[in-house]
mmCIF file of C-alpha atoms in Angstrom:
data_model
loop_
_atom_site.group_PDB
_atom_site.id
_atom_site.type_symbol
_atom_site.label_atom_id
_atom_site.label_comp_id
_atom_site.label_asym_id
_atom_site.label_seq_id
_atom_site.Cartn_x
_atom_site.Cartn_y
_atom_site.Cartn_z
ATOM 1 C CA MET A 1 -36.756 121.678 89.371
ATOM 2 C CA THR A 2 -36.885 119.762 86.106
ATOM 3 C CA SER A 3 -39.464 120.991 83.594
ATOM 4 C CA PRO A 4 -42.258 118.634 82.452
ATOM 5 C CA SER A 5 -40.861 118.710 78.901
ATOM 6 C CA THR A 6 -37.380 117.598 79.974
ATOM 7 C CA LEU A 7 -38.725 115.049 82.443
ATOM 8 C CA LEU A 8 -40.993 113.352 79.915
ATOM 9 C CA ARG A 9 -38.486 113.465 77.047
ATOM 10 C CA ASP A 10 -35.734 111.965 79.258
ATOM 11 C CA ALA A 11 -38.062 109.288 80.658
ATOM 12 C CA ARG A 12 -39.207 108.282 77.176
ATOM 13 C CA ARG A 13 -35.689 108.189 75.745
ATOM 14 C CA ARG A 14 -34.365 106.140 78.658
ATOM 15 C CA ALA A 15 -37.179 103.674 78.076
ATOM 16 C CA GLY A 16 -36.167 103.541 74.402
ATOM 17 C CA ILE A 17 -39.684 104.175 73.138
ATOM 18 C CA SER A 18 -41.230 106.610 70.695
ATOM 19 C CA GLN A 19 -43.814 109.291 71.335
ATOM 20 C CA ALA A 20 -46.270 107.070 69.455
ATOM 21 C CA GLU A 21 -45.608 104.233 71.929
ATOM 22 C CA VAL A 22 -46.116 106.543 74.928
ATOM 23 C CA SER A 23 -49.373 107.621 73.295
ATOM 24 C CA ARG A 24 -50.495 104.022 72.767
ATOM 25 C CA ARG A 25 -49.634 102.969 76.329
ATOM 26 C CA SER A 26 -51.105 106.037 78.028
ATOM 27 C CA GLY A 27 -54.115 106.824 75.876
ATOM 28 C CA ILE A 28 -52.847 110.396 75.422
ATOM 29 C CA GLU A 29 -52.792 111.734 71.872
ATOM 30 C CA GLN A 30 -49.314 111.740 70.302
ATOM 31 C CA SER A 31 -49.699 115.436 69.447
ATOM 32 C CA THR A 32 -50.141 116.156 73.170
ATOM 33 C CA ILE A 33 -46.990 114.163 74.005
ATOM 34 C CA SER A 34 -45.140 116.138 71.327
ATOM 35 C CA ARG A 35 -46.383 119.500 72.690
ATOM 36 C CA ILE A 36 -45.361 118.553 76.240
ATOM 37 C CA GLU A 37 -41.854 117.603 75.100
ATOM 38 C CA ALA A 38 -41.577 120.789 73.024
ATOM 39 C CA ALA A 39 -42.619 122.820 76.085
ATOM 40 C CA THR A 40 -45.554 124.329 74.215
ATOM 41 C CA SER A 41 -48.082 122.664 76.515
ATOM 42 C CA ASP A 42 -48.248 122.689 80.290
ATOM 43 C CA PRO A 43 -49.689 119.289 81.218
ATOM 44 C CA GLY A 44 -51.957 118.649 84.155
ATOM 45 C CA TRP A 45 -51.039 116.238 86.919
ATOM 46 C CA GLU A 46 -53.044 113.310 85.508
ATOM 47 C CA THR A 47 -51.652 113.711 81.988
ATOM 48 C CA MET A 48 -48.061 113.931 83.194
ATOM 49 C CA THR A 49 -48.460 110.957 85.530
ATOM 50 C CA ALA A 50 -49.979 108.810 82.774
ATOM 51 C CA ALA A 51 -47.234 109.741 80.289
ATOM 52 C CA LEU A 52 -44.447 109.016 82.777
ATOM 53 C CA GLU A 53 -45.997 105.707 83.836
ATOM 54 C CA ALA A 54 -46.318 104.768 80.146
ATOM 55 C CA SER A 55 -42.556 105.408 79.922
ATOM 56 C CA GLY A 56 -41.909 102.928 82.732
ATOM 57 C CA TRP A 57 -41.648 105.366 85.641
ATOM 58 C CA THR A 58 -43.513 105.284 88.936
ATOM 59 C CA VAL A 59 -44.747 108.643 90.146
ATOM 60 C CA LYS A 60 -44.532 109.011 93.904
ATOM 61 C CA ILE A 61 -45.528 112.041 95.970
ATOM 62 C CA GLU A 62 -43.414 112.733 99.025
ATOM 63 C CA ARG A 63 -43.543 115.659 101.385
ATOM 64 C CA SER A 64 -40.417 117.758 101.093
ATOM 65 C CA PRO A 65 -38.612 118.490 104.378
ATOM 66 C CA THR A 66 -38.929 122.187 103.509
ATOM 67 C CA ALA A 67 -42.727 122.088 103.051
ATOM 68 C CA SER A 68 -43.333 123.617 106.494
ATOM 69 C CA LEU A 69 -41.125 126.663 105.896
ATOM 70 C CA ILE A 70 -42.731 130.093 105.685
ATOM 71 C CA PRO A 71 -41.735 132.266 102.712
ATOM 72 C CA THR A 72 -39.769 135.332 103.826
ATOM 73 C CA ARG A 73 -42.056 137.618 101.829
ATOM 74 C CA GLU A 74 -45.074 136.210 103.712
ATOM 75 C CA ILE A 75 -43.511 136.600 107.141
ATOM 76 C CA ALA A 76 -42.448 140.197 106.389
ATOM 77 C CA LYS A 77 -45.993 140.941 105.195
ATOM 78 C CA SER A 78 -47.437 139.367 108.344
ATOM 79 C CA ILE A 79 -45.099 141.388 110.583
ATOM 80 C CA ARG A 80 -46.033 144.579 108.711
ATOM 81 C CA GLY A 81 -49.731 143.856 109.335
ATOM 82 C CA TRP A 82 -49.263 143.105 113.024
ATOM 83 C CA LEU A 83 -47.191 146.238 113.537
ATOM 84 C CA ARG A 84 -49.890 148.389 111.899
ATOM 85 C CA ARG A 85 -52.357 147.004 114.436
ATOM 86 C CA GLY A 86 -49.959 147.629 117.334
ATOM 87 C CA GLU A 87 -49.477 143.877 117.879
ATOM 88 C CA ASP A 88 -45.689 143.789 118.384
ATOM 89 C CA TRP A 89 -45.878 140.598 120.449
ATOM 90 C CA THR A 90 -47.745 138.714 117.706
ATOM 91 C CA ALA A 91 -45.312 140.040 115.090
ATOM 92 C CA MET A 92 -42.454 138.681 117.189
ATOM 93 C CA LEU A 93 -44.166 135.295 117.546
ATOM 94 C CA ASP A 94 -44.612 135.040 113.762
ATOM 95 C CA MET A 95 -40.977 136.005 113.170
ATOM 96 C CA VAL A 96 -39.692 133.433 115.663
ATOM 97 C CA GLU A 97 -42.010 130.782 114.185
ATOM 98 C CA ALA A 98 -40.534 131.322 110.701
ATOM 99 C CA ALA A 99 -36.963 131.145 112.000
ATOM 100 C CA GLY A 100 -37.798 128.203 114.254
ATOM 101 C CA ARG A 101 -39.119 126.172 111.347
ATOM 102 C CA ILE A 102 -35.755 126.513 109.654
ATOM 103 C CA ARG A 103 -34.045 125.350 112.853
ATOM 104 C CA ALA A 104 -36.466 122.423 113.097
ATOM 105 C CA LEU A 105 -35.030 120.992 109.854
ATOM 106 C CA GLY A 106 -31.997 120.016 111.961
ATOM 107 C CA ALA A 107 -29.642 120.156 109.000
ATOM 108 C CA LEU A 108 -29.440 121.899 105.669
ATOM 109 C CA PRO A 109 -31.493 119.879 103.147
ATOM 110 C CA GLU A 110 -29.724 118.426 100.123
ATOM 111 C CA GLY A 111 -29.724 121.176 97.531
ATOM 112 C CA GLY A 112 -30.128 123.869 100.196
ATOM 113 C CA LEU A 113 -33.168 125.874 101.186
ATOM 114 C CA PRO A 114 -35.695 126.775 98.490
ATOM 115 C CA ARG A 115 -35.294 130.270 97.069
ATOM 116 C CA TRP A 116 -38.793 131.317 98.193
ATOM 117 C CA ALA A 117 -37.856 130.545 101.806
ATOM 118 C CA VAL A 118 -34.851 132.890 101.873
ATOM 119 C CA GLU A 119 -35.405 135.566 99.199
ATOM 120 C CA GLU A 120 -35.211 139.183 100.271
ATOM 121 C CA PRO A 121 -38.679 140.384 101.243
ATOM 122 C CA ALA A 122 -40.166 143.857 101.052
ATOM 123 C CA SER A 123 -39.573 145.868 104.212
ATOM 124 C CA THR A 124 -41.712 145.255 107.277
ATOM 125 C CA GLY A 125 -42.098 149.026 107.337
ATOM 126 C CA ASP A 126 -39.827 149.315 110.367
ATOM 127 C CA ARG A 127 -36.007 149.215 110.238
ATOM 128 C CA LYS A 128 -35.784 147.583 113.670
ATOM 129 C CA TRP A 129 -38.056 144.742 112.566
ATOM 130 C CA ASP A 130 -36.209 144.388 109.261
ATOM 131 C CA THR A 131 -33.000 143.854 111.251
ATOM 132 C CA LEU A 132 -34.679 141.466 113.704
ATOM 133 C CA LEU A 133 -36.148 139.368 110.875
ATOM 134 C CA ALA A 134 -32.971 139.259 108.781
ATOM 135 C CA THR A 135 -30.763 138.435 111.758
ATOM 136 C CA GLY A 136 -33.105 135.766 113.126
ATOM 137 C CA MET A 137 -33.354 134.085 109.739
ATOM 138 C CA ALA A 138 -29.572 134.275 109.220
ATOM 139 C CA TYR A 139 -28.929 132.761 112.635
ATOM 140 C CA SER A 140 -31.362 129.897 112.001
ATOM 141 C CA ILE A 141 -29.767 129.152 108.644
ATOM 142 C CA GLU A 142 -26.316 129.059 110.255
ATOM 143 C CA MET A 143 -27.587 126.701 112.961
ATOM 144 C CA ILE A 144 -28.490 124.089 110.331
ATOM 145 C CA GLY A 145 -25.182 124.458 108.489
ATOM 146 C CA GLY A 146 -26.208 126.920 105.792
ATOM 147 C CA THR A 147 -24.884 130.253 104.612
ATOM 148 C CA PRO A 148 -27.200 133.239 105.113
ATOM 149 C CA GLU A 149 -28.239 135.346 102.141
ATOM 150 C CA LEU A 150 -26.401 138.648 101.620
ATOM 151 C CA TRP A 151 -29.479 140.716 102.421
ATOM 152 C CA MET A 152 -29.573 139.069 105.852
ATOM 153 C CA ASP A 153 -25.964 140.026 106.556
ATOM 154 C CA ASN A 154 -26.278 143.525 105.139
ATOM 155 C CA VAL A 155 -29.045 144.873 107.380
ATOM 156 C CA PRO A 156 -27.779 147.676 109.627
ATOM 157 C CA PRO A 157 -27.291 147.047 113.331
ATOM 158 C CA LEU A 158 -29.806 148.599 115.689
ATOM 159 C CA SER A 159 -28.795 151.931 117.199
ATOM 160 C CA GLU A 160 -29.032 150.650 120.775
ATOM 161 C CA PRO A 161 -29.193 147.263 122.506
ATOM 162 C CA THR A 162 -32.675 145.849 121.917
ATOM 163 C CA MET A 163 -34.456 142.882 123.484
ATOM 164 C CA LEU A 164 -37.297 140.965 121.833
ATOM 165 C CA THR A 165 -39.693 142.139 124.528
ATOM 166 C CA SER A 166 -40.509 145.747 125.305
ATOM 167 C CA ASP A 167 -40.296 145.152 129.067
ATOM 168 C CA ASP A 168 -37.234 146.631 130.761
ATOM 169 C CA PRO A 169 -36.211 144.100 133.415
ATOM 170 C CA GLY A 170 -33.211 146.124 134.571
ATOM 171 C CA ASP A 171 -29.460 146.264 134.130
ATOM 172 C CA GLU A 172 -28.673 142.978 135.893
ATOM 173 C CA TYR A 173 -30.986 140.942 133.652
ATOM 174 C CA ARG A 174 -29.765 142.757 130.540
ATOM 175 C CA ALA A 175 -26.161 141.902 131.508
ATOM 176 C CA ARG A 176 -27.082 138.209 131.934
ATOM 177 C CA LEU A 177 -28.960 138.254 128.646
ATOM 178 C CA ARG A 178 -26.009 139.874 126.856
ATOM 179 C CA ALA A 179 -23.743 137.076 128.185
ATOM 180 C CA GLN A 180 -26.095 134.481 126.628
ATOM 181 C CA THR A 181 -26.613 136.282 123.311
ATOM 182 C CA PRO A 182 -25.077 134.589 120.246
ATOM 183 C CA ALA A 183 -22.442 136.663 118.422
ATOM 184 C CA ARG A 184 -24.573 137.195 115.286
ATOM 185 C CA PHE A 185 -27.222 138.962 117.360
ATOM 186 C CA LEU A 186 -24.692 140.954 119.392
ATOM 187 C CA ALA A 187 -23.201 142.271 116.149
ATOM 188 C CA LYS A 188 -26.629 143.712 115.291
ATOM 189 C CA ASN A 189 -27.233 145.034 118.840
ATOM 190 C CA ILE A 190 -29.974 142.482 119.569
ATOM 191 C CA LEU A 191 -30.082 140.883 123.024
ATOM 192 C CA THR A 192 -31.612 137.423 122.838
ATOM 193 C CA ARG A 193 -30.891 133.794 123.676
ATOM 194 C CA ASP A 194 -30.489 130.847 121.352
ATOM 195 C CA ARG A 195 -33.608 129.215 122.787
ATOM 196 C CA ASP A 196 -35.686 132.268 121.860
ATOM 197 C CA TRP A 197 -35.305 131.243 118.197
ATOM 198 C CA THR A 198 -36.613 127.686 118.373
ATOM 199 C CA THR A 199 -40.150 126.355 118.175
ATOM 200 C CA ALA A 200 -41.640 123.489 120.124
#
């Protein structure tokens, strides 16, 4: 993201006007314009908008396609809280929601996913859940054409085949589920279907 100082300085220079002219047009003191450009002042929204508009730019707010993503650190924290309360099902729903929102993008956004959406979180407090979260996020990123983060790839596989639910439906169902499980999950000993990682 471009800093306010660089943005304003570039806008003013492209317009071919001085700081004094930006000040005259915007009603902002020239010393404030100078401090913004020198990065010694952090302008508010109104000040920055007025200065940019005085430089001939239109400021337009648009919702980023990634605005609905859940930060990995927040989802890990949420899972940790649900697990402490014995709410495994709710923890799973939150995890799938976070991964599903990545899938819902449909394609990797220009410039990739924001760092906050994929940075390595603190542990959920449970190695199984750390592996489930990392693998689900990695799979969702791959499904939109991205490359998973190293921490997602480096989680250890689970010690035995594990389904998302704690119910044991029997060997026949497990065999069918294994046949439908994407390779990334199989490599981590997780039995799940592609559709389990999407949101409505």
